[in-house]
């Protein structure tokens, strides 16, 4: 449509121009198209908020956006996550979009830009893509416009500081345990025949040597690229503990609180699709070739980041897909139990945790779980540059021996 | 039948949809204002507020909608408003015919055909509906207490007669039932502790709140993910989600000053209400409580007693009395 229904706002700055250039040109195109799951009241509010936005009525638009976010957030918290209708996540993302852009409407207001970026990240974390993944582009622009004080630069401290946290747990005696076999760049056929088809774990060497992350990634680099982005962090020793919780914070805050400082609590940036949120980091990784042996499409592969200090633990559990665990920074001690041993691993009985063992692998209560002692396993210390193939449903336990960054690929 | 004291209705909250809250000016009414009633002298006996619209029922049998949904109709005894569905209890079309439960799309303005109807058939149902007392057996509990209405299909849900339900309240994902003996039952999803049985497990059938046995309750209320009940002696018990401070227990999101992401990102904080620090015995401040899976007794200030409680999605409101010296 030719007619631009938006009124120019007073005092447009470079940031505002850049943001508005991303938006659909007309009010009609800006309102998201949604199905009937989104009820009458919300449909009206979305129309109204869009009109306020295009009419330059910033503070009223902010109020309406808050109401949009309030209500859609409740929908996102109703029922299991997988049952949340995508349209509600789109509504939430749309509320974040309006709010973020409105927040930036005050030229020269530095804290507003940082807050707007956080709002964008909330939309990316909890929302669903709208307008061609516009929130990613908005986030990139906001990040570039953060005043220099706020922009994350190289950390003042020494790189890769290993805090001498004396947790009293020794490095495991891997040499006395049955090792995971290792292969250097096996052919696709060999991998499929010997490991994928029979479901046997293996460590692949030489496969990710050329990935940029292997040379580029450090604490400083991560802070530079992603420092002010908001991410979910798990706090607590392990997700089966009572004190375990999830919270949100910026990457800078996470590094400062849980990696550099001697924090009593363990914080873990775990199981997060960081590379969807921050495309710049995605350019540093690739997809292991062996994934093409699966049935799924490449864009169905779930890529997760696992970034945390020494001592993070993932309790013994199994996943419903094949997994390539790529180790980039630091080392991890990993134990693997075959699905055939499941009974000896005493999975939780609740529906929520039925894929998780009740046993603390490195400190098992053999009175409660006697059969665990006899269950055979493979183990390894996974080091930078190595890729562990964890077959579908294979039980695995992971403990970080150093500051660690791993990337996992879930594929079928 | 006792003479009923007729009070006034007040409203407060978000009215950006033009719901008739108080003066109706602006998008938010921050403290209680008299409700705009449909027509002068209209005697309002029931108000049911959904997020984007309000249904007002008068003793004359009019139901009127205001906000994102509009419209009005007569012959109405009770109404229950939700975003997906408006449920109305109406007198039958002809004199002496059976009362009818109707479910309407809020956008229909009560014109055309309802989405669904159910004729009240049994003796118990009819007697209840014919009685003049609108406060007893309010929707979503149906007259006769043999069933209740749900905003999601199946709309008509039977209740075991042994339950002898007096009041029924629906939360976002759970249901609370108060029986004639003052016992409380809960069922539905339990992920946020809203069932009050001490776990996070769901309950498919009504299950008695054992923690409250021996304490007869007078009122129950259900929020999005929390539950409240008021005992006959004026005490308040709360359980469920406390993420937004809806249980008046210490909550991280309200306590940390501007440091949490939730605050800075402008996440909804439920006003700047006082967070009373619940102390433990040794004087140290109690830890934050995100989920309270079984009932907790709340202290009201100034020795007040609770008379009535009501819940929104993530807030709780209590009407109190202060006993005479």
PDB file of C-alpha atoms in Angstrom, chain A residues 201-305:
ATOM      1  CA  UNK A 201      28.703 -43.903  21.664  1.00  0.00           C
ATOM      2  CA  UNK A 202      31.943 -42.684  20.120  1.00  0.00           C
ATOM      3  CA  UNK A 203      34.221 -39.643  20.329  1.00  0.00           C
ATOM      4  CA  UNK A 204      34.966 -38.070  16.953  1.00  0.00           C
ATOM      5  CA  UNK A 205      38.227 -36.196  16.614  1.00  0.00           C
ATOM      6  CA  UNK A 206      39.283 -33.768  13.916  1.00  0.00           C
ATOM      7  CA  UNK A 207      35.679 -33.102  12.888  1.00  0.00           C
ATOM      8  CA  UNK A 208      35.325 -29.535  14.165  1.00  0.00           C
ATOM      9  CA  UNK A 209      38.941 -28.351  13.861  1.00  0.00           C
ATOM     10  CA  UNK A 210      38.010 -25.753  11.251  1.00  0.00           C
ATOM     11  CA  UNK A 211      35.069 -24.296  13.095  1.00  0.00           C
ATOM     12  CA  UNK A 212      35.811 -20.620  13.922  1.00  0.00           C
ATOM     13  CA  UNK A 213      34.612 -21.098  17.500  1.00  0.00           C
ATOM     14  CA  UNK A 214      37.649 -23.247  18.261  1.00  0.00           C
ATOM     15  CA  UNK A 215      39.985 -20.300  17.838  1.00  0.00           C
ATOM     16  CA  UNK A 216      37.706 -17.313  18.422  1.00  0.00           C
ATOM     17  CA  UNK A 217      35.800 -18.124  21.552  1.00  0.00           C
ATOM     18  CA  UNK A 218      36.948 -16.805  24.906  1.00  0.00           C
ATOM     19  CA  UNK A 219      35.252 -15.052  27.792  1.00  0.00           C
ATOM     20  CA  UNK A 220      36.191 -11.695  26.304  1.00  0.00           C
ATOM     21  CA  UNK A 221      34.825 -12.553  22.891  1.00  0.00           C
ATOM     22  CA  UNK A 222      31.572 -13.878  24.298  1.00  0.00           C
ATOM     23  CA  UNK A 223      31.128 -10.750  26.364  1.00  0.00           C
ATOM     24  CA  UNK A 224      31.846  -8.587  23.364  1.00  0.00           C
ATOM     25  CA  UNK A 225      29.356 -10.325  21.111  1.00  0.00           C
ATOM     26  CA  UNK A 226      26.650 -11.184  23.624  1.00  0.00           C
ATOM     27  CA  UNK A 227      27.387  -9.476  26.905  1.00  0.00           C
ATOM     28  CA  UNK A 228      24.262  -7.365  27.179  1.00  0.00           C
ATOM     29  CA  UNK A 229      21.880 -10.041  25.923  1.00  0.00           C
ATOM     30  CA  UNK A 230      19.439 -11.649  28.336  1.00  0.00           C
ATOM     31  CA  UNK A 231      19.665 -15.412  28.740  1.00  0.00           C
ATOM     32  CA  UNK A 232      18.115 -18.062  30.987  1.00  0.00           C
ATOM     33  CA  UNK A 233      20.377 -19.347  33.751  1.00  0.00           C
ATOM     34  CA  UNK A 234      19.883 -22.368  35.957  1.00  0.00           C
ATOM     35  CA  UNK A 235      20.860 -21.758  39.565  1.00  0.00           C
ATOM     36  CA  UNK A 236      21.567 -24.675  41.865  1.00  0.00           C
ATOM     37  CA  UNK A 237      23.755 -27.738  41.783  1.00  0.00           C
ATOM     38  CA  UNK A 238      21.469 -29.872  39.672  1.00  0.00           C
ATOM     39  CA  UNK A 239      17.965 -29.723  38.325  1.00  0.00           C
ATOM     40  CA  UNK A 240      16.759 -32.453  40.589  1.00  0.00           C
ATOM     41  CA  UNK A 241      17.546 -30.418  43.703  1.00  0.00           C
ATOM     42  CA  UNK A 242      14.866 -28.573  45.627  1.00  0.00           C
ATOM     43  CA  UNK A 243      16.763 -25.288  45.561  1.00  0.00           C
ATOM     44  CA  UNK A 244      17.189 -25.402  41.836  1.00  0.00           C
ATOM     45  CA  UNK A 245      15.636 -22.549  39.919  1.00  0.00           C
ATOM     46  CA  UNK A 246      15.765 -20.768  36.605  1.00  0.00           C
ATOM     47  CA  UNK A 247      16.247 -17.084  36.234  1.00  0.00           C
ATOM     48  CA  UNK A 248      17.092 -14.523  33.593  1.00  0.00           C
ATOM     49  CA  UNK A 249      20.106 -12.258  33.443  1.00  0.00           C
ATOM     50  CA  UNK A 250      22.451 -10.746  30.892  1.00  0.00           C
ATOM     51  CA  UNK A 251      25.495 -12.714  29.784  1.00  0.00           C
ATOM     52  CA  UNK A 252      27.673 -10.097  31.480  1.00  0.00           C
ATOM     53  CA  UNK A 253      25.859 -10.583  34.747  1.00  0.00           C
ATOM     54  CA  UNK A 254      26.117 -14.341  34.396  1.00  0.00           C
ATOM     55  CA  UNK A 255      29.853 -14.245  33.784  1.00  0.00           C
ATOM     56  CA  UNK A 256      30.478 -11.774  36.538  1.00  0.00           C
ATOM     57  CA  UNK A 257      28.359 -13.557  39.112  1.00  0.00           C
ATOM     58  CA  UNK A 258      28.886 -17.235  38.385  1.00  0.00           C
ATOM     59  CA  UNK A 259      32.139 -17.476  36.471  1.00  0.00           C
ATOM     60  CA  UNK A 260      34.494 -14.797  37.686  1.00  0.00           C
ATOM     61  CA  UNK A 261      33.323 -14.506  41.244  1.00  0.00           C
ATOM     62  CA  UNK A 262      33.594 -17.180  43.846  1.00  0.00           C
ATOM     63  CA  UNK A 263      29.903 -17.782  43.966  1.00  0.00           C
ATOM     64  CA  UNK A 264      28.626 -20.316  46.420  1.00  0.00           C
ATOM     65  CA  UNK A 265      25.817 -21.117  44.047  1.00  0.00           C
ATOM     66  CA  UNK A 266      26.404 -22.851  40.783  1.00  0.00           C
ATOM     67  CA  UNK A 267      24.968 -21.013  37.795  1.00  0.00           C
ATOM     68  CA  UNK A 268      24.683 -22.706  34.417  1.00  0.00           C
ATOM     69  CA  UNK A 269      23.643 -21.237  31.092  1.00  0.00           C
ATOM     70  CA  UNK A 270      22.248 -24.554  30.036  1.00  0.00           C
ATOM     71  CA  UNK A 271      20.126 -25.947  27.223  1.00  0.00           C
ATOM     72  CA  UNK A 272      19.579 -22.592  25.608  1.00  0.00           C
ATOM     73  CA  UNK A 273      19.212 -21.957  21.870  1.00  0.00           C
ATOM     74  CA  UNK A 274      21.665 -19.097  22.065  1.00  0.00           C
ATOM     75  CA  UNK A 275      22.532 -19.324  18.386  1.00  0.00           C
ATOM     76  CA  UNK A 276      18.965 -18.551  17.312  1.00  0.00           C
ATOM     77  CA  UNK A 277      19.037 -15.519  19.556  1.00  0.00           C
ATOM     78  CA  UNK A 278      22.464 -14.246  18.494  1.00  0.00           C
ATOM     79  CA  UNK A 279      23.153 -14.974  14.802  1.00  0.00           C
ATOM     80  CA  UNK A 280      26.699 -13.635  15.083  1.00  0.00           C
ATOM     81  CA  UNK A 281      27.609 -16.593  17.297  1.00  0.00           C
ATOM     82  CA  UNK A 282      25.926 -18.998  14.915  1.00  0.00           C
ATOM     83  CA  UNK A 283      28.441 -18.015  12.250  1.00  0.00           C
ATOM     84  CA  UNK A 284      31.193 -19.441  14.452  1.00  0.00           C
ATOM     85  CA  UNK A 285      29.754 -22.955  14.394  1.00  0.00           C
ATOM     86  CA  UNK A 286      28.543 -25.339  11.771  1.00  0.00           C
ATOM     87  CA  UNK A 287      26.505 -28.552  11.666  1.00  0.00           C
ATOM     88  CA  UNK A 288      28.368 -31.859  11.931  1.00  0.00           C
ATOM     89  CA  UNK A 289      28.272 -33.621   8.551  1.00  0.00           C
ATOM     90  CA  UNK A 290      27.064 -36.842  10.144  1.00  0.00           C
ATOM     91  CA  UNK A 291      23.702 -35.235  10.882  1.00  0.00           C
ATOM     92  CA  UNK A 292      22.807 -35.787   7.228  1.00  0.00           C
ATOM     93  CA  UNK A 293      22.501 -39.486   8.057  1.00  0.00           C
ATOM     94  CA  UNK A 294      19.314 -38.709   9.932  1.00  0.00           C
ATOM     95  CA  UNK A 295      15.770 -38.416   8.596  1.00  0.00           C
ATOM     96  CA  UNK A 296      15.064 -34.872   9.650  1.00  0.00           C
ATOM     97  CA  UNK A 297      15.727 -31.592   7.899  1.00  0.00           C
ATOM     98  CA  UNK A 298      18.685 -29.456   8.832  1.00  0.00           C
ATOM     99  CA  UNK A 299      16.495 -26.686  10.168  1.00  0.00           C
ATOM    100  CA  UNK A 300      14.870 -29.147  12.550  1.00  0.00           C
ATOM    101  CA  UNK A 301      18.138 -29.717  14.379  1.00  0.00           C
ATOM    102  CA  UNK A 302      18.084 -28.169  17.852  1.00  0.00           C
ATOM    103  CA  UNK A 303      21.349 -26.458  18.730  1.00  0.00           C
ATOM    104  CA  UNK A 304      21.893 -25.669  22.393  1.00  0.00           C
ATOM    105  CA  UNK A 305      24.623 -23.804  24.227  1.00  0.00           C
TER     106      UNK A 305
END
